[in-house]
PDB file of N, CA and C and ligand atoms in Angstrom:
ATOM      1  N   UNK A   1      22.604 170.606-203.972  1.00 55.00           N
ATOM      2  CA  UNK A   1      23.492 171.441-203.144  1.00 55.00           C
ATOM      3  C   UNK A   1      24.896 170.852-203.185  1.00 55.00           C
ATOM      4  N   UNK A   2      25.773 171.842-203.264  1.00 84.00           N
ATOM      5  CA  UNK A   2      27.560 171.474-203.389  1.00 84.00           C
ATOM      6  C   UNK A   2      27.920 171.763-201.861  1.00 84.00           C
ATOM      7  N   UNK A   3      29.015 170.882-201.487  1.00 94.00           N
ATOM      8  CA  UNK A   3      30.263 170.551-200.891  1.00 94.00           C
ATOM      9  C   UNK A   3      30.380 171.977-200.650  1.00 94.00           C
ATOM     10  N   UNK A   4      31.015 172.553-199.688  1.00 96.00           N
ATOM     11  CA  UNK A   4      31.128 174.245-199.708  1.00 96.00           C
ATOM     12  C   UNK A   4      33.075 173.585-199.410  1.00 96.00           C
ATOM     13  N   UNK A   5      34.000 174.520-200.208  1.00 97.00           N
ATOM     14  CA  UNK A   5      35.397 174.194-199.025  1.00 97.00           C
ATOM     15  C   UNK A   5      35.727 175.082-197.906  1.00 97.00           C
ATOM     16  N   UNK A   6      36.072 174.475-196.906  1.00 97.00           N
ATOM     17  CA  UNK A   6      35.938 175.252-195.318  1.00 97.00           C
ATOM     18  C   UNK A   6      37.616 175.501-195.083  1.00 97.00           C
ATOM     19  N   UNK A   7      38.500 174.676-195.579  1.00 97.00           N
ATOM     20  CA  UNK A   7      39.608 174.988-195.426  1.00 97.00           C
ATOM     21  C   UNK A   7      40.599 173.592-195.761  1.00 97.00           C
ATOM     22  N   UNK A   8      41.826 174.008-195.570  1.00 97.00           N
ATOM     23  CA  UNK A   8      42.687 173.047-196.448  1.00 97.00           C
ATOM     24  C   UNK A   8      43.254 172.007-195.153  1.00 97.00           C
ATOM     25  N   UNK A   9      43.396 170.808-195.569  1.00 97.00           N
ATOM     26  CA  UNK A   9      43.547 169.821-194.816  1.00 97.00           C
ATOM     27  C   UNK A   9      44.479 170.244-194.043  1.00 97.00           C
ATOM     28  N   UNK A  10      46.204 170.567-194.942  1.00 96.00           N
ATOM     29  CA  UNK A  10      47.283 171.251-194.282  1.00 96.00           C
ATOM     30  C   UNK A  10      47.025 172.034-192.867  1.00 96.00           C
ATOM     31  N   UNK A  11      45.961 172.812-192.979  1.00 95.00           N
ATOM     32  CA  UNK A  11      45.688 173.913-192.405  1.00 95.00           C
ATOM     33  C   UNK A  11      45.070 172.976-190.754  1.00 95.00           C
ATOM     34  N   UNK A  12      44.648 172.212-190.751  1.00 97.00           N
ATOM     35  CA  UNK A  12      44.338 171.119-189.564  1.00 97.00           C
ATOM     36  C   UNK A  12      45.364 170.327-188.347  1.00 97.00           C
ATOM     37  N   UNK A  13      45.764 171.260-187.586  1.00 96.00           N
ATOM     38  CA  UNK A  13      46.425 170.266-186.435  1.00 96.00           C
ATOM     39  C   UNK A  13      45.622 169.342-186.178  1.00 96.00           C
ATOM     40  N   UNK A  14      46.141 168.081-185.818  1.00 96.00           N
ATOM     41  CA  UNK A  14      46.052 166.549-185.124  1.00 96.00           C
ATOM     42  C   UNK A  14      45.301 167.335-183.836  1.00 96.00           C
ATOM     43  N   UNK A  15      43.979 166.512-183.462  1.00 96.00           N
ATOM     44  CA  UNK A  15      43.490 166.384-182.039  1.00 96.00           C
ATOM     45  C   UNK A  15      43.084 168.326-182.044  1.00 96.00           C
ATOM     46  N   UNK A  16      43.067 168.630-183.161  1.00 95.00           N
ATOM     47  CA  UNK A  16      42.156 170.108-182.525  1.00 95.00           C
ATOM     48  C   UNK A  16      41.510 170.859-183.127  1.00 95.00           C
ATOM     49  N   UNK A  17      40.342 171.343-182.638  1.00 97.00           N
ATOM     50  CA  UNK A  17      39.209 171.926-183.544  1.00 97.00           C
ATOM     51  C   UNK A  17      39.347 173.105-184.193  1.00 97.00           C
ATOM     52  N   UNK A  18      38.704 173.419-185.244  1.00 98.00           N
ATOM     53  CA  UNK A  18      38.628 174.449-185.842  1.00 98.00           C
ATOM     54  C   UNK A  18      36.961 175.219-186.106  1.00 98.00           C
ATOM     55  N   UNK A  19      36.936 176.235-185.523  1.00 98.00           N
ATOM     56  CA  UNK A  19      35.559 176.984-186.257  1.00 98.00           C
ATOM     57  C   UNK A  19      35.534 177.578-187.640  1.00 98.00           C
ATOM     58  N   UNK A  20      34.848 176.670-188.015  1.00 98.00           N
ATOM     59  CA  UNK A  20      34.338 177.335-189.305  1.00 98.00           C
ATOM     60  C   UNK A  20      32.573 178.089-189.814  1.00 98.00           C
ATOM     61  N   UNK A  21      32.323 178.407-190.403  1.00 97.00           N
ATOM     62  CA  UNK A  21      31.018 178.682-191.144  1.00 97.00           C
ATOM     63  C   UNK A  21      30.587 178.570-192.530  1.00 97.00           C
ATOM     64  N   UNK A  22      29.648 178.035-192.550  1.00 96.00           N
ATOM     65  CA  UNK A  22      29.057 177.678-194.162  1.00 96.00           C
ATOM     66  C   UNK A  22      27.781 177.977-193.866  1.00 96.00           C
ATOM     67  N   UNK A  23      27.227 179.431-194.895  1.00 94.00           N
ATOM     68  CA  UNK A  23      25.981 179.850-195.021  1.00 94.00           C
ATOM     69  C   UNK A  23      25.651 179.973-193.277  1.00 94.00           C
ATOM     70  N   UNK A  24      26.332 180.335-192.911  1.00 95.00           N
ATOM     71  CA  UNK A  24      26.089 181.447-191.263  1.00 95.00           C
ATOM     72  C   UNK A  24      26.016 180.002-190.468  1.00 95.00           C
ATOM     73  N   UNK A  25      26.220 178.942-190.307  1.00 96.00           N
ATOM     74  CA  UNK A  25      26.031 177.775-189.533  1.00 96.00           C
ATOM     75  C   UNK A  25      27.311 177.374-189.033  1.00 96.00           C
ATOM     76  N   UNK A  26      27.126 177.305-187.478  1.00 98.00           N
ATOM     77  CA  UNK A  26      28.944 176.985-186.986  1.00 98.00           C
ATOM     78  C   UNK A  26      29.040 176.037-187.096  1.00 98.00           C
ATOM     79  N   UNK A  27      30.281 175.390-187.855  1.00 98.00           N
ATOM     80  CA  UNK A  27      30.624 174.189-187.494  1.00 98.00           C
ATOM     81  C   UNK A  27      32.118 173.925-186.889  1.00 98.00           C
ATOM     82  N   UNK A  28      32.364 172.674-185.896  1.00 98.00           N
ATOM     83  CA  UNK A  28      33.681 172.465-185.548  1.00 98.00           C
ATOM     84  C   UNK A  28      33.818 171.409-186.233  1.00 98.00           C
ATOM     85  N   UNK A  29      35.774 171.764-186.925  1.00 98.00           N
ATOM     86  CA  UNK A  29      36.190 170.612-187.649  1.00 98.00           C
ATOM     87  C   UNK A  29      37.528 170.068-186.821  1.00 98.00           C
ATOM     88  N   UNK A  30      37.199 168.703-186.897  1.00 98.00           N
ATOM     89  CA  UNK A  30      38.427 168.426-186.007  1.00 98.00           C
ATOM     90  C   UNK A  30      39.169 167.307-186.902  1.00 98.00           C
ATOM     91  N   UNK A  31      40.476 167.161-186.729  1.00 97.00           N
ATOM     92  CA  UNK A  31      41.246 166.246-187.998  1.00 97.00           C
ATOM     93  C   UNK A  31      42.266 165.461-186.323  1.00 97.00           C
ATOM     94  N   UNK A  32      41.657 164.063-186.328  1.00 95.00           N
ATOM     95  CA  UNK A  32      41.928 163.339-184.834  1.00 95.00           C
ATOM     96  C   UNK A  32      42.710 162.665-185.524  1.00 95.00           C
ATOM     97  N   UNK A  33      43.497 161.754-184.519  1.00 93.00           N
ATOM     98  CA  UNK A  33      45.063 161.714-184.351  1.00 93.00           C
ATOM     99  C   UNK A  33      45.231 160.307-185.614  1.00 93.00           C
ATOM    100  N   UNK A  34      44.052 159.616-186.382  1.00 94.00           N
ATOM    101  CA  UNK A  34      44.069 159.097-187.066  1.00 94.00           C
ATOM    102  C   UNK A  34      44.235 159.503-188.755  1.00 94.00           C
ATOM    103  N   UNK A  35      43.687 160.925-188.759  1.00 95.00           N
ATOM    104  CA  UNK A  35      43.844 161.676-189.610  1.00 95.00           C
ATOM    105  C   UNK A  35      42.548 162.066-190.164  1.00 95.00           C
ATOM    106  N   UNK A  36      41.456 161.182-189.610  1.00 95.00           N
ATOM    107  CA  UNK A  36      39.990 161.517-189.792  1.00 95.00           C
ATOM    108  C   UNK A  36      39.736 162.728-189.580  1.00 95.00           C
ATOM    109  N   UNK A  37      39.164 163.585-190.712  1.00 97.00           N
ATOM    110  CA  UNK A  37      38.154 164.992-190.280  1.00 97.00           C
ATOM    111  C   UNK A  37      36.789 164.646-189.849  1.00 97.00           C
ATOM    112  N   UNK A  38      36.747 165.285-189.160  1.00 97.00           N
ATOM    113  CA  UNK A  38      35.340 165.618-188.705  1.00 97.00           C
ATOM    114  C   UNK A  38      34.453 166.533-188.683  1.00 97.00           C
ATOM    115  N   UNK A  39      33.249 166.802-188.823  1.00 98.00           N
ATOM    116  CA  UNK A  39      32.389 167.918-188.864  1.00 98.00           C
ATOM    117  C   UNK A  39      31.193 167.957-188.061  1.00 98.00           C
ATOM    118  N   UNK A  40      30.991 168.866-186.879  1.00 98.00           N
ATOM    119  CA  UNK A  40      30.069 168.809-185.782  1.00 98.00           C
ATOM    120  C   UNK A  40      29.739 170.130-186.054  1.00 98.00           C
ATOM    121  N   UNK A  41      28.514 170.138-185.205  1.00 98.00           N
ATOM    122  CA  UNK A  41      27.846 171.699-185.101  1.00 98.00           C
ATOM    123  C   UNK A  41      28.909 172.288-183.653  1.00 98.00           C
ATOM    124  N   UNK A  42      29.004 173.357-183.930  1.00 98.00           N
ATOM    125  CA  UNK A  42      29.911 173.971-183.264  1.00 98.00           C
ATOM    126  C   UNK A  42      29.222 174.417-181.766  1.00 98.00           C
ATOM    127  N   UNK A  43      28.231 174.799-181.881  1.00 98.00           N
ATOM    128  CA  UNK A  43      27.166 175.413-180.560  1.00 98.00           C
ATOM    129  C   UNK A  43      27.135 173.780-179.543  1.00 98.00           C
ATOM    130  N   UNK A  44      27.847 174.370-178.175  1.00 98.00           N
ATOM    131  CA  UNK A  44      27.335 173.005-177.553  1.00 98.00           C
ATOM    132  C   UNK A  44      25.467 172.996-176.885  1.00 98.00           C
ATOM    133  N   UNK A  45      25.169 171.648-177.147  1.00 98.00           N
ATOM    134  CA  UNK A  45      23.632 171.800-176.776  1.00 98.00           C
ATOM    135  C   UNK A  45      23.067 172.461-175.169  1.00 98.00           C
ATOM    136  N   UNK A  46      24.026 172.747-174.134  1.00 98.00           N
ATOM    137  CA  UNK A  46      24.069 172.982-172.889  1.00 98.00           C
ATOM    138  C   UNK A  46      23.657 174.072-173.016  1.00 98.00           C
ATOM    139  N   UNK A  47      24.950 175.130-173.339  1.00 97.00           N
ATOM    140  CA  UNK A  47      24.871 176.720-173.567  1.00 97.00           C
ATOM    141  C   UNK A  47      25.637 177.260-174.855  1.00 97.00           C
ATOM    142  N   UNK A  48      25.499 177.966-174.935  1.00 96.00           N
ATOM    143  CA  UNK A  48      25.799 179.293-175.829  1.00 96.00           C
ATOM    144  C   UNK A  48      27.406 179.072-176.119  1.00 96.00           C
ATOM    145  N   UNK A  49      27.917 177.973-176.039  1.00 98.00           N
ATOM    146  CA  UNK A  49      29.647 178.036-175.678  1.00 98.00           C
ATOM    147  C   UNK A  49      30.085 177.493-177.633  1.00 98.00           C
ATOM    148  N   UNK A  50      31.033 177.785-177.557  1.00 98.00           N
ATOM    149  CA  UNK A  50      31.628 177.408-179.240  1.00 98.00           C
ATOM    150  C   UNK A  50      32.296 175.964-178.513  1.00 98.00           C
ATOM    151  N   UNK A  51      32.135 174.761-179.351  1.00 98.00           N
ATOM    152  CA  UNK A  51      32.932 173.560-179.082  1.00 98.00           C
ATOM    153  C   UNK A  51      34.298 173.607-179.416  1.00 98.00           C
ATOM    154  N   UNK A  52      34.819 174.179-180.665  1.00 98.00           N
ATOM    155  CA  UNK A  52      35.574 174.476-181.046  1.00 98.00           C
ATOM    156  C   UNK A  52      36.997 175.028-180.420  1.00 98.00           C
ATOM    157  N   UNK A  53      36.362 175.670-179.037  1.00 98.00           N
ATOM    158  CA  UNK A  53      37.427 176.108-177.903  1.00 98.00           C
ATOM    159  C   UNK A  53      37.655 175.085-177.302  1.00 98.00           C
ATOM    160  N   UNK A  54      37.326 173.990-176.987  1.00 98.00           N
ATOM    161  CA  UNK A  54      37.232 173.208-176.144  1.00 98.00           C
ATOM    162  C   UNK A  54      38.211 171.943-176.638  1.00 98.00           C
ATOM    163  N   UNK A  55      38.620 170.813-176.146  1.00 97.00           N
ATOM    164  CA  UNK A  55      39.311 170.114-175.949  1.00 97.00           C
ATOM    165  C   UNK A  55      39.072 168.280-177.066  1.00 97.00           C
ATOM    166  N   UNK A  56      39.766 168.623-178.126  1.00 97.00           N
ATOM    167  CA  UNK A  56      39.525 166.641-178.946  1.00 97.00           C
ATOM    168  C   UNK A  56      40.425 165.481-177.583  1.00 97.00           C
ATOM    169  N   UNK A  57      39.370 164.945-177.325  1.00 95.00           N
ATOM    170  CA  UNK A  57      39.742 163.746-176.366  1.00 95.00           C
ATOM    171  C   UNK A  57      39.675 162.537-177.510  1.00 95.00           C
ATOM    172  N   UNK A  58      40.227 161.717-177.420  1.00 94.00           N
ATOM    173  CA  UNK A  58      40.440 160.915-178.449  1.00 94.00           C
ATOM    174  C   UNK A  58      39.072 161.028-179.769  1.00 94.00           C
ATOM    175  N   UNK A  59      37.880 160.288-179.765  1.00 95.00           N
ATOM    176  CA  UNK A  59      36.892 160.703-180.750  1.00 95.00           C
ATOM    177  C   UNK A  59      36.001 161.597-180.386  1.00 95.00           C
ATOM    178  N   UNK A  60      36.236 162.236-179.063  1.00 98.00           N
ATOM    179  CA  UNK A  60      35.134 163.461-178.568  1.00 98.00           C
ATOM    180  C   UNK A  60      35.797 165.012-178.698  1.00 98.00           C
ATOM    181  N   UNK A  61      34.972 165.647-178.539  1.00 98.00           N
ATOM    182  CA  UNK A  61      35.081 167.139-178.014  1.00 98.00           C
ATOM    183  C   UNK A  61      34.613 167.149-177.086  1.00 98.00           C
ATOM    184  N   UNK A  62      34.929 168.003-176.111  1.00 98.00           N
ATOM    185  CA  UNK A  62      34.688 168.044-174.999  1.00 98.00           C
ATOM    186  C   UNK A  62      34.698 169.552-174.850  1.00 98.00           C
ATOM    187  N   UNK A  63      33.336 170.118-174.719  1.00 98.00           N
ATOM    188  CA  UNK A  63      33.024 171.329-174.134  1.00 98.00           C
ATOM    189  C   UNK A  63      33.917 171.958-172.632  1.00 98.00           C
ATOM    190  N   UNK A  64      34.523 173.036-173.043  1.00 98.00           N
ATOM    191  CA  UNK A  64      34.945 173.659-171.842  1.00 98.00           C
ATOM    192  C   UNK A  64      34.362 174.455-170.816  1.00 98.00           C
ATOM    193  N   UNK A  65      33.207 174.618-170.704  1.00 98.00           N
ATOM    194  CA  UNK A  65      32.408 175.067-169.985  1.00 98.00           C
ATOM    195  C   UNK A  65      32.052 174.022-168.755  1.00 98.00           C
ATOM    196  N   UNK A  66      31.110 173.199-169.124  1.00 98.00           N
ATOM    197  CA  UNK A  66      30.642 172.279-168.428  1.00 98.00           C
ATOM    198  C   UNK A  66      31.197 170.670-168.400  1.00 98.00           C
ATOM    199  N   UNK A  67      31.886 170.735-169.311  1.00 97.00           N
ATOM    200  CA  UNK A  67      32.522 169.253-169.749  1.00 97.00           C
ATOM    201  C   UNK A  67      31.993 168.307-170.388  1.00 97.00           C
ATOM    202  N   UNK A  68      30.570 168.598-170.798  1.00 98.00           N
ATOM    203  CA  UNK A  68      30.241 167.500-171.876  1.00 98.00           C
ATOM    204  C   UNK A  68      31.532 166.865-173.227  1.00 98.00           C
ATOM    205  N   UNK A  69      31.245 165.931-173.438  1.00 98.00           N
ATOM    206  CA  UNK A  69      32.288 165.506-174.404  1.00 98.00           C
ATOM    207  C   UNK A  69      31.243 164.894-175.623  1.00 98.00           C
ATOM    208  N   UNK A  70      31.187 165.531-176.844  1.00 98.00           N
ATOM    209  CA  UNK A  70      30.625 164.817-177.634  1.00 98.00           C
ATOM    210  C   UNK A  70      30.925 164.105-178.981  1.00 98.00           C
ATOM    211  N   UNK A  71      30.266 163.069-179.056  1.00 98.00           N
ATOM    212  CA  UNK A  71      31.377 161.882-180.158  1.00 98.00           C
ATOM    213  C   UNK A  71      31.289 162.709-180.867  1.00 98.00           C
ATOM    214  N   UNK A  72      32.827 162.763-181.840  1.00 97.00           N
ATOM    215  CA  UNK A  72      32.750 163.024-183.265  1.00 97.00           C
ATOM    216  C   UNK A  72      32.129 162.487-184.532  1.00 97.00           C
ATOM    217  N   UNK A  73      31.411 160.794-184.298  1.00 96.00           N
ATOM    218  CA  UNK A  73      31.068 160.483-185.085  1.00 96.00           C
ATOM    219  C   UNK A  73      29.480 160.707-185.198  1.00 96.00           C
ATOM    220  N   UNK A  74      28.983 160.827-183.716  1.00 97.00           N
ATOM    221  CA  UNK A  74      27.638 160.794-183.756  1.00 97.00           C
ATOM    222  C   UNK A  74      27.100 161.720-183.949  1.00 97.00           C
ATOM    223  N   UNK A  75      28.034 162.774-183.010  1.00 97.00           N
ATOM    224  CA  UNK A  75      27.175 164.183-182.191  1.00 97.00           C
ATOM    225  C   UNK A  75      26.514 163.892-180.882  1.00 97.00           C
ATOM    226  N   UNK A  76      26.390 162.770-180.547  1.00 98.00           N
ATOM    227  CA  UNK A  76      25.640 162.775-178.885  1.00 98.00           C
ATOM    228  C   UNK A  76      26.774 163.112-178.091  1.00 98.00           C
ATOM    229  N   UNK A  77      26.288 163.820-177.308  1.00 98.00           N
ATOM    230  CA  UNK A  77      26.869 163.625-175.817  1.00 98.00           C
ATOM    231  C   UNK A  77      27.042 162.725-174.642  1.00 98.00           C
ATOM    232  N   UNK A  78      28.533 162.024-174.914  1.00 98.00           N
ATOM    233  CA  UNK A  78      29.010 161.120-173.859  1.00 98.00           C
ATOM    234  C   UNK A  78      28.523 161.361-172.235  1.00 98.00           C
ATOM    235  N   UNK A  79      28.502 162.598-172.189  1.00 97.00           N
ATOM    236  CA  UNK A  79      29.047 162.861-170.458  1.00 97.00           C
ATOM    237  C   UNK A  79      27.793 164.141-170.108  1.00 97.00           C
ATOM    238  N   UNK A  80      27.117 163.989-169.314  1.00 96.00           N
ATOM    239  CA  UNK A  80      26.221 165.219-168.959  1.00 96.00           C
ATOM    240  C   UNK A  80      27.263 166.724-168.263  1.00 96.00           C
ATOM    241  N   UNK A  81      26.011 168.026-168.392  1.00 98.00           N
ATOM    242  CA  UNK A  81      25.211 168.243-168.443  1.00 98.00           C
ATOM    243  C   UNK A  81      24.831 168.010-169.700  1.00 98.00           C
ATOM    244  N   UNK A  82      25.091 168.075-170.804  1.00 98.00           N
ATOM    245  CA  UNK A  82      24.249 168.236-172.445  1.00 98.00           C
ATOM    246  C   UNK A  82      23.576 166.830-172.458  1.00 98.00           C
ATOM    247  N   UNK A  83      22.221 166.595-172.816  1.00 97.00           N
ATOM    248  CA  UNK A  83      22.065 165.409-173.317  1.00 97.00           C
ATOM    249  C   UNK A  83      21.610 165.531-174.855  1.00 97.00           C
ATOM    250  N   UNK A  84      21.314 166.733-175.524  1.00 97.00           N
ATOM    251  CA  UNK A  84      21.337 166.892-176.751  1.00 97.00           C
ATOM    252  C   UNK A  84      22.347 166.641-177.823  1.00 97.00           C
ATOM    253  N   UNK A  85      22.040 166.033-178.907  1.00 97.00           N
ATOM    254  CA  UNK A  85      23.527 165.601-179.667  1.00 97.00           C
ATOM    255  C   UNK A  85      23.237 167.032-180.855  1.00 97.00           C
ATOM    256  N   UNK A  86      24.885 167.289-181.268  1.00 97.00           N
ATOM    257  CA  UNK A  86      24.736 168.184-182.061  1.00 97.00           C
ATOM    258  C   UNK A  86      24.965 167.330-183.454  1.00 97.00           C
ATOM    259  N   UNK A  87      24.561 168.430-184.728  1.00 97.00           N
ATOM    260  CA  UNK A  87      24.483 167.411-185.963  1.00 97.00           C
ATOM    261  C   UNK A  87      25.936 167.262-186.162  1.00 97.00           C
ATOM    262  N   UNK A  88      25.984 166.163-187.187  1.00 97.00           N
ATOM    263  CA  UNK A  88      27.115 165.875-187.774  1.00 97.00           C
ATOM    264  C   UNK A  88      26.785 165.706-189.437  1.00 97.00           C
ATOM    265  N   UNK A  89      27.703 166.791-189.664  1.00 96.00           N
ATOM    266  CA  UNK A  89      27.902 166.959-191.574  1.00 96.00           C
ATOM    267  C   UNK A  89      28.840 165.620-192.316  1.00 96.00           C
ATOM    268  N   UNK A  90      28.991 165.758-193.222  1.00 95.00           N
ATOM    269  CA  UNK A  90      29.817 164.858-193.712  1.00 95.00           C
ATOM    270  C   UNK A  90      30.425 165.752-194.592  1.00 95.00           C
ATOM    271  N   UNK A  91      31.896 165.333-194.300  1.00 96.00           N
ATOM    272  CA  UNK A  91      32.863 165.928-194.977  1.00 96.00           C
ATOM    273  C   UNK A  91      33.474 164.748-196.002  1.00 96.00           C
ATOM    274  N   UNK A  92      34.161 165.715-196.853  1.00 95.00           N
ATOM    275  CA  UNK A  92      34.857 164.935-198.139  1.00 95.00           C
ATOM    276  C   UNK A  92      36.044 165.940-198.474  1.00 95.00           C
ATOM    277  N   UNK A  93      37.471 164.843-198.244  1.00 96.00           N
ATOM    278  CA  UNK A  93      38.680 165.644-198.823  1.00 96.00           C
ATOM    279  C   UNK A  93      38.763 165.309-200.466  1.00 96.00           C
ATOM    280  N   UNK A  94      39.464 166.312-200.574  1.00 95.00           N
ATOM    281  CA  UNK A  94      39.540 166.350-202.202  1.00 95.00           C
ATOM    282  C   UNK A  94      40.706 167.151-202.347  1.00 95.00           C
ATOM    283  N   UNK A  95      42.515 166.345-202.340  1.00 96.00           N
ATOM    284  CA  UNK A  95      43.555 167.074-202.461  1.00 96.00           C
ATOM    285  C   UNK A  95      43.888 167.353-201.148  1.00 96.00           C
ATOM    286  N   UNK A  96      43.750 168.604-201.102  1.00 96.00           N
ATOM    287  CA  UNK A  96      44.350 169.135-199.876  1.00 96.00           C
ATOM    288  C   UNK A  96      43.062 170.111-199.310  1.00 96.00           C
ATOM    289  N   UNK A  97      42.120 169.755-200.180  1.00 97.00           N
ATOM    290  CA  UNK A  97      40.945 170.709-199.903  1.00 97.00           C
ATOM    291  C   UNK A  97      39.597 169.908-198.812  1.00 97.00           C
ATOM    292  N   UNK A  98      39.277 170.342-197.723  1.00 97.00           N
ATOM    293  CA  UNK A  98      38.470 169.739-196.724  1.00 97.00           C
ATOM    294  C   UNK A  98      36.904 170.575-197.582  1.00 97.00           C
ATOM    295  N   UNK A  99      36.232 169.905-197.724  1.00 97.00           N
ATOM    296  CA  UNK A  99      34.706 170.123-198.163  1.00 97.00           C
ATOM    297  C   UNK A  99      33.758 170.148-197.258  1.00 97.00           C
ATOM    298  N   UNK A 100      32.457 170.372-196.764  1.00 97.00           N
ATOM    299  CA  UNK A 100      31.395 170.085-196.245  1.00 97.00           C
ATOM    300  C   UNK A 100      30.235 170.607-196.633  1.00 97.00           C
ATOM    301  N   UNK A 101      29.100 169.638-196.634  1.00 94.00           N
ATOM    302  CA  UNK A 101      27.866 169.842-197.074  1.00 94.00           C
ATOM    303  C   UNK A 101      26.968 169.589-196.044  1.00 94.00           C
ATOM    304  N   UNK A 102      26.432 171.282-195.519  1.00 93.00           N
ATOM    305  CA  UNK A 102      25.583 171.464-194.512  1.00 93.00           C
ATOM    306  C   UNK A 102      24.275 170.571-194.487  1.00 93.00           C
ATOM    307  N   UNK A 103      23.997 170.568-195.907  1.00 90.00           N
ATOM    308  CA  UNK A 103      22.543 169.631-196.170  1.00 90.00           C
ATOM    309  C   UNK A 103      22.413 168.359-195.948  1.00 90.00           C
ATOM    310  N   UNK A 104      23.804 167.584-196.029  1.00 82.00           N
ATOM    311  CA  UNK A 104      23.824 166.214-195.911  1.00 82.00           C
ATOM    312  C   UNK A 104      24.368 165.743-194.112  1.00 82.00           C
ATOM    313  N   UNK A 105      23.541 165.983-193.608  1.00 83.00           N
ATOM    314  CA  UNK A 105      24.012 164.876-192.157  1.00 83.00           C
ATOM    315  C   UNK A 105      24.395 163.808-192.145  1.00 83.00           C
ATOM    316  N   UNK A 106      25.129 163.598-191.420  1.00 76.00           N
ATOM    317  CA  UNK A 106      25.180 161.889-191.001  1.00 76.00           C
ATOM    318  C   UNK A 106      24.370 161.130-190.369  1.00 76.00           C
ATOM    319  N   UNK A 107      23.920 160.156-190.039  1.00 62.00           N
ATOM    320  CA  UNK A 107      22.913 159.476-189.104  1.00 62.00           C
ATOM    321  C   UNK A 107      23.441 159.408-188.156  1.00 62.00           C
ATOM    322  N   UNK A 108      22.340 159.933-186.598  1.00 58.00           N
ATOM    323  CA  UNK A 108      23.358 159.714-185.704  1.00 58.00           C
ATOM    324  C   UNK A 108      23.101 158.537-184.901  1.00 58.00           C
TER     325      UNK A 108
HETATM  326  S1  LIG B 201      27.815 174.883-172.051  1.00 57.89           S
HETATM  327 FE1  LIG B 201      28.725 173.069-172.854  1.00 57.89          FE
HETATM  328  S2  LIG B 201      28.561 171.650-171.205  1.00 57.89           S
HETATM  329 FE2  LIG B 201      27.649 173.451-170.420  1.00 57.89          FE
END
């Protein structure tokens, strides 16, 4: 399985998420104030809410609904209600092009 590209690095404000989809699966990409992308499942584990609306606190997202905040590196959830972690993809830049491969998780 290939790298799918989700969108161009350019295209990434500092500290804020983006929804994307690869093969119908939400993911939020966030490019934090270090310049690191990130790739989380977009659905927070609580409810039905897109993470993606919600708020990059330094390495978290933080759901706007309920306020869970979950690491960008792990996918767990820092802060209740969620105690479910969402997955984390691994991304790869290439140019100006942001990649991700749904198949390959990260360990969380
Ligand atoms: S729906 Fe995300 S914390 Fe409740």
């Amino acid at each position: 399985m290939t790298a799918t590209r989700v969108c161009a690095f350019s295209d990434l404000e500092q500290d804020t998420a983006m929804r994307v989809e690869v093969n119908g699966v939400p993911i939020a990409v966030v490019r934090d104030s270090n310049d690191e992308v990130h790739a989380i499942g977009d659905t927070c584990t609580h409810g039905d809410i897109s993470l993606s609306e919600g708020f990059v606190e330094g390495d978290t997202l933080e759901c706007w609904a309920h306020g869970s905040a979950f690491s960008l590196t792990t996918g767990k959830p820092l802060t209740l209600p969620a105690f479910e972690p969402v997955p984390v993809y691994a991304v790869e830049i290439d140019g100006d092009d942001v990649l991700i491969d749904i198949n390959v998780k990260k360990e969380n």
